[in-house]
Structure formats: C-alpha cells, structure tokens
Short mmCIF file of C-alpha atoms in Angstrom, two decimals:
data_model
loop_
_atom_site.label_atom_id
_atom_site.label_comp_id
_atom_site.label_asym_id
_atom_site.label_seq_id
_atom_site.Cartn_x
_atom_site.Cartn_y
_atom_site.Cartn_z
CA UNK A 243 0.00 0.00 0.00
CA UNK A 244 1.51 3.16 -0.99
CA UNK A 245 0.37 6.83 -0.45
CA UNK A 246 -2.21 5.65 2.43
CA UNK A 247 -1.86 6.82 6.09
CA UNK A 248 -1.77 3.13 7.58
CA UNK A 249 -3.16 3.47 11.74
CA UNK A 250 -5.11 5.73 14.32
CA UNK A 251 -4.60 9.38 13.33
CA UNK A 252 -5.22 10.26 17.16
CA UNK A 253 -2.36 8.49 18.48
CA UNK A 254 -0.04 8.36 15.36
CA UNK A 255 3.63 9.52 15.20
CA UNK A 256 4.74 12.03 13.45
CA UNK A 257 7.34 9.36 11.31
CA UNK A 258 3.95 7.23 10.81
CA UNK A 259 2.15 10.49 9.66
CA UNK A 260 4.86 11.38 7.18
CA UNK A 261 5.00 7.99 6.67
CA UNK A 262 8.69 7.63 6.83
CA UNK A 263 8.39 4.01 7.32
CA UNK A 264 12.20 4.00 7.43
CA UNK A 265 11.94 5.64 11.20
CA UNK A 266 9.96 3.16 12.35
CA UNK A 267 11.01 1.21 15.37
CA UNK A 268 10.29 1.18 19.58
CA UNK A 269 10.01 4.80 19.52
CA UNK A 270 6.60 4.85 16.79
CA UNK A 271 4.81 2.28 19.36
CA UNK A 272 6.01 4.22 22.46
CA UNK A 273 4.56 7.43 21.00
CA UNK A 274 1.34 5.86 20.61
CA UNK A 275 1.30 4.80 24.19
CA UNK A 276 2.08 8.17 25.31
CA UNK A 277 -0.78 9.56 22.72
CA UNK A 278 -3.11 6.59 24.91
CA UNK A 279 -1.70 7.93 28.09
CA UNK A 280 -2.14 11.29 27.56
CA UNK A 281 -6.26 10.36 26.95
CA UNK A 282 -6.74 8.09 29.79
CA UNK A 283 -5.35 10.41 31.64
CA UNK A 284 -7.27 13.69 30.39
CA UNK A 285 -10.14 11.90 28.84
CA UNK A 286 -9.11 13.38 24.87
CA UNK A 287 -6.10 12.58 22.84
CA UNK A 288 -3.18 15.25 22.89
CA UNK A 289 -4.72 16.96 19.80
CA UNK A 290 -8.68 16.54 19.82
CA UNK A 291 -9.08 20.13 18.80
CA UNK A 292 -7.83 18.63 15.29
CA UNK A 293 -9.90 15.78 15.22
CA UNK A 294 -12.24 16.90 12.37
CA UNK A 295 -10.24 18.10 10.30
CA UNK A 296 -7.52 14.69 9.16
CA UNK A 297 -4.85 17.23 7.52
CA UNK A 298 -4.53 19.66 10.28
CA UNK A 299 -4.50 16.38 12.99
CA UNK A 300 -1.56 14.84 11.12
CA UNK A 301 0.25 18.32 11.27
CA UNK A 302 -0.36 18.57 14.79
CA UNK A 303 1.17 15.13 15.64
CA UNK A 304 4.54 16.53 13.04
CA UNK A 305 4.77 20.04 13.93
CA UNK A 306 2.72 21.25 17.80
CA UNK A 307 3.66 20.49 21.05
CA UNK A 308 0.48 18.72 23.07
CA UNK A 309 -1.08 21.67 24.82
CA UNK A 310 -1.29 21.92 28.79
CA UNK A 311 -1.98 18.32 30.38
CA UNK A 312 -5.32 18.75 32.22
CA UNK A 313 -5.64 15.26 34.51
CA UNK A 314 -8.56 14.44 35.93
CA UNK A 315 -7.02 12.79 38.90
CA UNK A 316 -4.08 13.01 40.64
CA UNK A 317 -0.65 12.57 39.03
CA UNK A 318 2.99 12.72 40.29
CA UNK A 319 4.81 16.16 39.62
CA UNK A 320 7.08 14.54 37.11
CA UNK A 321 4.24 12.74 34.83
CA UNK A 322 3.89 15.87 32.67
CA UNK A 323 7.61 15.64 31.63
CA UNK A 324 7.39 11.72 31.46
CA UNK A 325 4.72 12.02 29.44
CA UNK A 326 5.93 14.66 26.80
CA UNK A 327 9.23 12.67 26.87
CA UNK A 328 6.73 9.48 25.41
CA UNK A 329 5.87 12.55 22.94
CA UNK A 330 8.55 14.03 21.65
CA UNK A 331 8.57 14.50 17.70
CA UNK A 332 11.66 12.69 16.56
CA UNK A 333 11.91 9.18 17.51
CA UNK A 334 15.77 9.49 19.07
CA UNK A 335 14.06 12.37 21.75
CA UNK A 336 11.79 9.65 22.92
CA UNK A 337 12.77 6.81 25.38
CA UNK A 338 14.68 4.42 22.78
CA UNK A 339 12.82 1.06 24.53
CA UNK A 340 10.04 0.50 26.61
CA UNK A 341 12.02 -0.89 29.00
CA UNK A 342 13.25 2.46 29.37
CA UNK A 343 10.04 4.32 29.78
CA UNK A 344 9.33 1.62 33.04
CA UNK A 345 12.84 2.02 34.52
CA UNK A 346 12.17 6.08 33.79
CA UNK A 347 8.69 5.84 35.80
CA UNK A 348 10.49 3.18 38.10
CA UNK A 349 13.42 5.82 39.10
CA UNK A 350 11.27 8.37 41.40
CA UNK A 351 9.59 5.52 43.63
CA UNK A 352 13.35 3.91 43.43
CA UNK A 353 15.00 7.20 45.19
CA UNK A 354 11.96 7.21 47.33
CA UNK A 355 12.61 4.29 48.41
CA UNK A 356 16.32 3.93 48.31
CA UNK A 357 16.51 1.32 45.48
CA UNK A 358 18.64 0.75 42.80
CA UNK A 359 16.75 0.25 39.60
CA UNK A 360 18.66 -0.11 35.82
CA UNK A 361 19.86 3.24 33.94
CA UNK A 362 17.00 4.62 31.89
CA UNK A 363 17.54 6.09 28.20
CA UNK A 364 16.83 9.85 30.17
CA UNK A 365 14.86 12.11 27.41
CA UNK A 366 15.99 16.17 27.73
CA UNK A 367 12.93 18.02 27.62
CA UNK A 368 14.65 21.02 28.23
CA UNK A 369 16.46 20.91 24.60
CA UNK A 370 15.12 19.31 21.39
CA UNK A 371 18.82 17.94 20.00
CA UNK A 372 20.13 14.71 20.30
CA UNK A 373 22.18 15.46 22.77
CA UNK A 374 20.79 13.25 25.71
CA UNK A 375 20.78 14.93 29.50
CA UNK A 376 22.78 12.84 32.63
CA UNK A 377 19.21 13.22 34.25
CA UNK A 378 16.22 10.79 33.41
CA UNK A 379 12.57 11.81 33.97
CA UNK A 380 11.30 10.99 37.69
CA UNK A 381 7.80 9.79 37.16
CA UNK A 382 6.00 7.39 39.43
CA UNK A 383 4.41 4.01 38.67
CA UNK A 384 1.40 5.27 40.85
CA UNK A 385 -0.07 7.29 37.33
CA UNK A 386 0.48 3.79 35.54
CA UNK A 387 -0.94 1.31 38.19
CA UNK A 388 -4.57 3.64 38.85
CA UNK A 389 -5.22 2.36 35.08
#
C-alpha cells in the first residue's frame, strides 16, 4: 500500500504520519502509548481540537507540542515531563525502549525508596537535540498502576 496513512490518526507519530516508514522502530509504538496515556489520563487525545479536520490532525502530531496536560485525577509532579518525553517528535528524543520508559517511571519511587533500579535512556525536555541529558525523567508508577 503506498500513499495511504496506515493506523489511528489520534495516536499516530509524526514518522507514521509522514509515513517515513524507514523511522519506524520502539520509539513509533512508544509514542502511541504516550498519545493513549495522555487520553486516559485527560479523557481526549493530545490533539482533539484537530480531530475533524484529518490534515490539520496529522500536522499537529509533526509540527505542535500537546497543549497543557489537564488530569482528571491526581498525578505525580514529574508525569507531565514523562509524558511529553513518550511525545517528543523525533523518535531518538523519545525513550529508545520501553524498557526504558518503566525504569524512567520506576526511578522516582526507586529514590523514594532507596533502590537501585537499571539506567534509563533519560529524554531532555529542556532541549530538542540529540544530545541526551545525565538526568532521566522521575515519574512514578502510581499514574500507571490507577489504570
């Protein structure tokens, strides 16, 4: 199939909306979780104000950062950054393995409670290179277990 967008528009990655199926890998899948994520947790995918209108959607996903997340229960301080980490627009800013994004949501309750848990791909949120930052996200596993 050529020149059709092949999945869920709402939780599709930006390499799966460009469809550069030569950047496809861990990082498409873990994108989509984060997309899933993001509307368990608020109740509407990162970009429902595009969901009418396919071209602008797809754009979204490519080009706009998800706006403000808006739970509708309780999350750690460090879910928001987690999250966007799960979101980021070029597959090498995202966690490279979902083994990472668990040891990454594992670390916080680790420190807590003075455990040592595996190294964690860390994604930089405060720059968008490739450059990666000494410092992983410090989510919680208590966002992940209330589902």
């Amino acid at each position: 199939m050529t020149g059709q967008i092949l999945g869920t528009p709402a939780y599709m990655a930006p390499e799966q909306a460009l469809q550069l199926r030569h950047r496809f890998g861990p990082g498409t899948d873990l994108y989509a979780l984060g997309s899933l994520l993001w509307t368990l947790t608020t109740g509407t995918p990162p970009f429902a104000h595009h969901r009418d209108n396919l071209t602008a959607l797809l754009h979204a996903h490519v080009r706009e950062q998800p706006p403000p997340l808006r739970p509708r229960f309780g999350v750690p301080d460090d879910f928001e950054a987690w999250l966007r980490c799960l979101l980021e627009k070029h597959p090498h800013q995202r966690f490279e393995f979902a083994a990472d994004v668990r040891r990454g949501s594992a670390r916080a309750v680790a420190q807590a409670q003075l455990l040592d848990v595996g190294q964690a791909r860390p994604c930089n949120q405060s720059t968008k290179s490739t450059n990666q930052s000494d410092q992983p996200s410090k989510p919680t596993n208590q966002v992940l277990n209330q589902f």
